[in-house]
Amino acid sequence: MRRATVFAAAFTLALTTAGVAEAAPANHGHAQRVCSAAPAGFAACNAWINTDSVAAAAATPSGLGPADLLAAYNLGSLAGSAGAGRTIAIVDANDDPTAFADVNVYRAQYGIPALASCTPWSVDASTTPCFAKSDQNGGTSYPRKDGGWAQEISLDVDMASAICPKCNILLVEASTASMANLGTAVNTAVRLGAEVVSNSYGGGEYSGETTDEGRYFNHPGVAITVSSGDSGYGVEFPAASRYVTAVGGTSLKRASTARGWTETAWSGAGSGCSAYVAKPSWQADGGCGRRTVADVSAVADPATGVAVYDSTAYQGRSGWMVFGGTSVAAPVVGSVYALGGVSGVSGANTVYSHTSSLYDVSGGSNGSCGGSYLCTAVTGYDGPTGLGTPNGAGAF
C-alpha cells in the first residue's frame, strides 16, 4: 500500500506565454466537444460526444462496451483476475454528484459486480472493489457541479470499470480546471495510494510547464496517463511531460482478420514535438529533439466510440450516450497498467521496451506536418498513435 508523503499546495501559475487551446478540426463527423477550449493556465477535458447517439437518448446503450474493448485489446483473460487491490485514480475538475450511482448503473448493465462505497483514506484497504471520492486536498469539500466535466468523469470511471473491474476507483476532483488545481489533485491521488492516475484533459503548452511537470507529475512507480488532445496535430500539456504516458487516439473497427479488429489514427488525436520539455531517455525518434507525443494509443474516434452512462443532465442530455476523444484512451491505457501490475514504471519507459506487446497502427493522419511521422501513422513509432495500442498487458 503506497502512502506518499508529498503534498503540493495550489499556487499561482506564472506564464510567460499566453494562448488558448486550439479549436477542434471540423472533420469529427457528428460529434461535439464536451468542454470549452481552455485559456492559458487552464485545461479542457478531452471528451467528445457522438451527437447521433443523443437522439435515441438514453434508455439503452450503444457504442462499444466492455466485452468489445477487452476483445479488441486482448485483455479478456486478465480482466477476470488481475487488478484486485489496485487503485486507479481519476483526476478531473469540478463535481459529478452522481458519479458513484452512475458507474454502478454502467456495471450492472454489463454484468460487472457493483463497486462498494469507501472513503479516500481507506480505498487501498478495501477487501472488495470500491469507489471513493475526494476533493483536491483529500477531503470532502467537493467543488461546484459542472455538467460537462460530469460527463467526462462518467466516461473515465466507466472505462476503468470496463478494463479493470476488480480495481478500486478513486475520483479526485480539482476545485477548478486550472493546471495548478489539477496538478494538486494528482499529488493527492498519489498520496492517497493510487498506483495509476488517469488524466483526460490538457491545455496549450507554456514555458513554466518544465517546472510544473516536476511539481505535479514526477511520481516514479506510479503510472500516470494523460490524453494527448483532441485538436489534431499539436502538443498539449501535461501530455508533454516526461513523467507521464501520453495517450493518443485511434478509430477502432471490427474486421475480418485474425485479431477481429482494425485501427487507424484518429484525425483529432494530438501529437507532435514539445516546445519546452526535454526528450526522455527512453524515447529515441529522430525527428524531434524534445519530448514527442504520443507514446501509445487506444480508441478515441467518437464515430467508433464507447457507451457511457451519466445521469447529471447537461445541455438536455443524460442517460446512455456514446463518447470519444483521447479522454477515452487515457483511462483505457491507465487501466491496462493496473492489469499489468505497474512494475518499474517511470513515465512511459516500459512500453518502449515491450513493443511486441502492442498492436502497431499504420494509416491515417491528424493534420499537416509535411508528411512526417509526427502527424501520420506509419509502421513503427508515430505521433498520433505512438508505438501502438495494447495487445494484452505485457507492455504495462
XYZ file of C-alpha atoms in Angstrom:
396
model
C 0.000 0.000 0.000
C 1.515 3.286 -1.071
C 1.265 6.373 1.091
C 3.487 9.061 -0.405
C 4.307 11.922 1.882
C 4.405 14.609 -0.751
C 1.619 17.177 -0.623
C 1.540 20.100 -3.021
C -0.426 23.251 -2.313
C -2.068 25.179 -5.110
C -0.107 28.114 -6.364
C -0.496 30.998 -8.772
C 0.776 29.869 -12.143
C 3.294 32.232 -13.755
C 3.035 32.036 -17.509
C 5.327 33.662 -19.978
C 3.214 32.619 -22.933
C -0.483 33.178 -23.304
C -2.910 31.414 -25.543
C -5.963 29.293 -25.861
C -6.139 25.632 -26.759
C -6.758 25.233 -30.478
C -10.266 24.892 -31.805
C -11.072 21.370 -32.906
C -10.897 20.472 -36.579
C -14.171 20.196 -38.449
C -13.801 16.584 -39.564
C -15.060 14.793 -36.443
C -18.369 13.875 -38.063
C -21.484 14.063 -35.910
C -19.676 14.864 -32.690
C -19.379 17.773 -30.302
C -16.705 18.761 -27.821
C -17.927 18.424 -24.224
C -15.741 21.135 -22.639
C -14.965 24.620 -23.910
C -11.452 25.480 -25.037
C -9.156 26.399 -22.159
C -7.500 29.781 -21.583
C -3.845 29.963 -20.594
C -3.126 28.228 -17.293
C -6.217 26.051 -17.532
C -7.145 22.728 -19.111
C -10.149 21.479 -21.044
C -11.479 17.957 -20.834
C -10.797 15.923 -23.975
C -14.173 14.200 -24.325
C -16.349 14.300 -27.433
C -19.987 13.205 -27.526
C -21.364 11.424 -30.566
C -24.441 13.542 -31.234
C -26.085 10.801 -33.290
C -26.344 8.805 -30.061
C -28.252 11.523 -28.240
C -31.462 11.324 -30.227
C -32.044 7.783 -29.074
C -31.215 9.012 -25.659
C -30.700 7.095 -23.036
C -32.795 4.066 -22.480
C -30.263 1.524 -23.721
C -26.566 1.720 -24.516
C -24.954 1.799 -27.927
C -21.296 2.100 -28.747
C -18.509 -0.208 -27.647
C -18.963 -1.979 -24.324
C -16.524 -3.763 -22.015
C -16.546 -7.049 -23.948
C -15.666 -5.191 -27.152
C -12.762 -3.327 -25.567
C -11.382 -6.394 -23.824
C -11.537 -8.371 -27.068
C -10.014 -5.598 -29.175
C -7.034 -5.238 -26.841
C -6.572 -8.925 -25.947
C -7.363 -8.350 -22.266
C -10.223 -10.775 -21.636
C -8.101 -13.356 -19.850
C -6.764 -10.716 -17.444
C -9.865 -8.714 -16.568
C -11.418 -11.572 -14.638
C -8.500 -11.949 -12.241
C -5.937 -9.134 -12.423
C -6.042 -5.752 -10.757
C -7.551 -6.772 -7.423
C -6.404 -4.450 -4.642
C -5.001 -1.854 -7.042
C -6.374 1.677 -7.164
C -6.950 3.698 -10.298
C -7.338 7.411 -9.591
C -9.382 9.563 -11.944
C -8.413 13.243 -11.798
C -10.876 15.745 -13.243
C -12.175 19.215 -12.437
C -15.438 20.180 -10.695
C -18.016 17.854 -9.156
C -20.050 15.000 -10.562
C -22.618 14.394 -7.799
C -23.953 11.203 -9.383
C -20.635 9.541 -10.232
C -20.951 6.638 -7.788
C -24.546 5.796 -8.660
C -23.872 6.158 -12.380
C -20.852 3.873 -12.512
C -22.858 1.137 -10.830
C -25.611 1.535 -13.443
C -22.914 1.001 -16.078
C -21.524 -2.017 -14.283
C -24.957 -3.580 -13.793
C -25.750 -3.169 -17.487
C -22.713 -5.217 -18.426
C -22.820 -7.789 -15.628
C -19.902 -6.312 -13.668
C -20.309 -6.556 -9.858
C -21.137 -3.244 -8.204
C -18.492 -1.154 -6.520
C -18.809 -0.739 -2.775
C -18.505 2.716 -1.225
C -15.349 3.547 0.696
C -13.504 6.618 1.925
C -10.485 8.182 0.203
C -8.186 7.257 3.078
C -9.330 3.611 3.165
C -9.567 2.819 -0.531
C -6.466 0.616 -0.578
C -7.638 -1.295 2.495
C -10.905 -2.403 0.912
C -11.317 -6.159 0.517
C -13.760 -5.737 -2.383
C -13.549 -3.266 -5.284
C -14.761 0.102 -4.053
C -15.346 3.694 -5.117
C -14.179 6.756 -3.194
C -14.398 10.458 -3.948
C -12.123 13.228 -2.710
C -11.630 16.929 -3.216
C -8.198 18.035 -4.440
C -6.819 18.092 -0.894
C -8.049 14.676 0.177
C -11.219 15.837 1.944
C -14.916 16.021 1.173
C -15.357 19.725 0.362
C -16.325 18.986 -3.215
C -16.238 21.733 -5.848
C -19.237 23.091 -7.709
C -21.122 20.847 -10.099
C -20.324 21.122 -13.792
C -22.343 19.091 -16.295
C -19.611 18.936 -18.932
C -16.956 17.716 -16.534
C -19.533 15.319 -15.050
C -19.797 13.665 -18.462
C -16.007 13.454 -18.547
C -15.944 11.892 -15.084
C -18.575 9.300 -16.003
C -16.610 8.437 -19.131
C -13.422 7.957 -17.128
C -14.857 5.825 -14.333
C -16.812 3.693 -16.816
C -13.643 2.941 -18.803
C -11.793 1.984 -15.616
C -14.667 -0.368 -14.786
C -14.680 -1.844 -18.292
C -10.981 -2.687 -18.410
C -10.180 -3.424 -14.743
C -13.416 -4.460 -12.985
C -11.555 -5.637 -9.881
C -9.743 -2.338 -9.366
C -10.698 0.285 -6.796
C -11.608 3.664 -8.278
C -10.623 6.898 -6.552
C -12.135 10.053 -8.036
C -10.202 13.209 -7.122
C -11.994 16.422 -8.111
C -9.974 19.604 -8.605
C -11.606 22.848 -7.444
C -11.255 24.355 -10.912
C -9.696 23.333 -14.201
C -6.525 25.339 -13.567
C -3.290 23.429 -14.099
C -2.355 24.234 -10.506
C -5.510 22.706 -9.043
C -5.466 19.683 -11.344
C -1.794 19.113 -10.512
C -2.564 19.329 -6.795
C -5.252 16.695 -7.324
C -2.693 14.396 -8.978
C -0.382 14.711 -5.972
C -3.302 13.979 -3.660
C -4.253 10.885 -5.663
C -0.730 9.521 -5.232
C -0.669 10.454 -1.547
C -3.909 8.523 -1.032
C -2.412 5.370 -2.528
C -3.225 5.270 -6.227
C -0.966 3.072 -8.336
C -2.417 4.557 -11.544
C -3.582 8.147 -12.155
C -5.592 8.878 -15.310
C -5.881 12.457 -16.630
C -8.219 13.195 -19.540
C -7.507 16.882 -20.032
C -4.962 19.290 -21.434
C -4.160 22.850 -22.432
C -1.703 24.799 -24.516
C 1.995 24.473 -23.781
C 3.753 27.209 -21.757
C 7.335 27.808 -20.659
C 6.577 27.098 -16.989
C 5.486 23.531 -17.714
C 9.056 22.295 -17.241
C 8.766 23.310 -13.586
C 5.191 22.124 -13.206
C 5.869 18.642 -14.567
C 8.313 18.057 -11.726
C 5.987 19.628 -9.173
C 2.948 17.523 -10.072
C 3.762 14.523 -12.265
C 7.127 13.168 -11.113
C 5.974 10.077 -9.211
C 8.257 7.107 -10.038
C 6.454 3.800 -9.621
C 3.046 5.341 -10.350
C 1.627 5.040 -13.875
C 0.283 8.452 -14.904
C -1.630 8.529 -18.187
C -2.635 11.734 -19.981
C -4.785 12.200 -23.078
C -2.841 13.708 -25.980
C -5.551 16.174 -27.031
C -8.432 16.372 -29.485
C -7.469 19.262 -31.758
C -5.402 17.263 -34.216
C -1.700 17.853 -34.820
C -0.204 19.887 -31.979
C 1.021 19.279 -28.438
C -0.768 19.826 -25.132
C 0.435 19.812 -21.549
C 0.506 17.685 -19.378
C 0.746 15.096 -22.175
C 4.139 16.671 -22.990
C 5.559 15.790 -19.568
C 8.443 13.308 -19.406
C 6.837 11.759 -16.338
C 3.630 10.553 -17.968
C 2.407 8.187 -20.642
C 0.922 10.368 -23.384
C -2.030 8.526 -24.909
C -3.075 9.190 -28.500
C -6.187 8.019 -30.305
C -7.424 5.635 -32.952
C -10.525 4.706 -34.904
C -11.346 1.138 -33.845
C -13.496 -1.031 -36.119
C -14.421 -4.692 -36.384
C -12.647 -6.543 -39.194
C -12.448 -9.970 -40.803
C -8.929 -10.584 -39.536
C -7.337 -12.895 -37.028
C -7.498 -10.119 -34.448
C -11.077 -9.262 -35.383
C -10.423 -5.518 -35.238
C -8.542 -2.878 -37.180
C -7.244 0.552 -36.153
C -6.089 3.709 -37.874
C -5.037 7.069 -36.461
C -7.951 9.254 -35.367
C -7.908 12.652 -37.075
C -8.429 14.502 -33.790
C -5.626 12.939 -31.744
C -2.952 15.347 -30.509
C 0.678 14.750 -31.435
C 3.935 16.452 -32.215
C 7.144 17.787 -30.731
C 7.075 19.664 -27.428
C 8.251 23.246 -27.459
C 9.813 23.037 -23.989
C 10.191 19.553 -22.468
C 13.427 17.636 -22.953
C 13.348 14.232 -24.613
C 13.202 11.424 -22.027
C 15.926 8.797 -22.076
C 13.537 6.046 -23.193
C 12.396 7.898 -26.331
C 14.630 7.801 -29.403
C 12.749 9.033 -32.508
C 14.985 11.172 -34.672
C 12.612 13.838 -35.970
C 12.121 15.691 -32.695
C 14.846 16.933 -30.384
C 12.473 17.271 -27.437
C 9.650 15.203 -25.956
C 7.466 13.616 -28.639
C 3.745 12.987 -28.153
C 2.232 10.350 -28.063
C 3.607 7.132 -26.528
C 0.745 4.663 -27.017
C -2.907 4.951 -28.020
C -6.389 3.437 -27.826
C -9.832 4.062 -29.266
C -10.797 7.744 -29.403
C -12.888 8.370 -32.521
C -16.421 9.346 -31.422
C -17.724 7.680 -34.596
C -16.433 4.373 -33.195
C -16.962 5.437 -29.599
C -17.805 3.828 -26.282
C -21.007 3.525 -24.297
C -21.183 5.695 -21.158
C -23.894 6.283 -18.567
C -24.293 9.720 -16.952
C -27.424 10.988 -15.187
C -26.217 14.519 -14.424
C -28.061 16.380 -17.159
C -26.012 18.680 -19.362
C -27.362 20.560 -22.371
C -30.501 18.487 -22.048
C -28.627 15.194 -22.286
C -28.454 12.411 -19.748
C -28.533 8.624 -19.607
C -26.748 6.407 -22.112
C -24.525 8.224 -24.592
C -21.582 7.460 -26.876
C -18.275 9.246 -26.285
C -14.931 9.541 -27.986
C -11.852 11.709 -27.659
C -8.481 10.839 -26.212
C -10.399 11.113 -22.931
C -11.449 7.531 -23.690
C -7.936 6.371 -24.463
C -6.252 7.705 -21.288
C -8.325 5.698 -18.744
C -8.293 2.637 -21.015
C -4.494 2.615 -21.063
C -4.318 3.533 -17.370
C -6.482 0.533 -16.564
C -4.246 -1.722 -18.669
C -1.351 -0.570 -16.483
C -3.366 -1.721 -13.462
C -3.921 -5.122 -15.070
C -0.224 -5.381 -15.921
C 0.966 -4.660 -12.405
C 2.575 -1.205 -12.703
C 6.050 -2.639 -12.206
C 9.115 -0.438 -12.719
C 7.144 2.387 -14.323
C 8.808 5.759 -14.811
C 6.984 7.804 -17.410
C 6.342 5.552 -20.408
C 9.593 3.600 -20.126
C 8.081 0.108 -20.031
C 6.116 0.416 -23.263
C 9.256 1.370 -25.199
C 10.969 -1.823 -24.067
C 7.992 -4.116 -24.781
C 6.837 -3.121 -28.246
C 5.999 -6.737 -29.140
C 3.092 -6.478 -26.690
C 1.465 -3.710 -28.728
C -0.600 -3.639 -31.907
C 1.212 -1.387 -34.361
C -1.109 1.132 -36.025
C -0.409 2.445 -39.524
C -2.664 4.545 -41.698
C -4.481 7.775 -41.010
C -3.353 11.285 -40.149
C -4.236 14.071 -37.716
C -3.138 17.099 -39.724
C -0.430 18.587 -41.878
C 3.237 18.431 -40.936
C 4.958 17.873 -44.245
C 4.218 14.166 -44.390
C 6.204 13.486 -41.234
C 5.589 10.607 -38.827
C 4.702 13.299 -36.291
C 1.224 13.595 -37.833
C 0.885 10.433 -39.913
C 0.522 6.879 -38.624
C 3.293 4.714 -40.070
C 4.782 1.314 -39.349
C 6.659 1.586 -36.079
C 6.584 4.722 -33.967
C 4.485 7.747 -34.962
C 2.978 10.782 -33.257
C -0.795 10.180 -33.426
C -0.673 6.558 -32.201
C 2.746 6.267 -30.578
C 4.064 2.728 -30.506
C 0.576 1.309 -30.948
C -2.294 0.001 -28.841
C -2.415 -2.643 -26.088
C -2.060 -6.298 -27.097
C -2.537 -7.741 -23.634
C -0.829 -6.041 -20.718
C 2.755 -7.144 -21.287
C 3.954 -3.638 -22.124
C 2.410 -2.157 -18.976
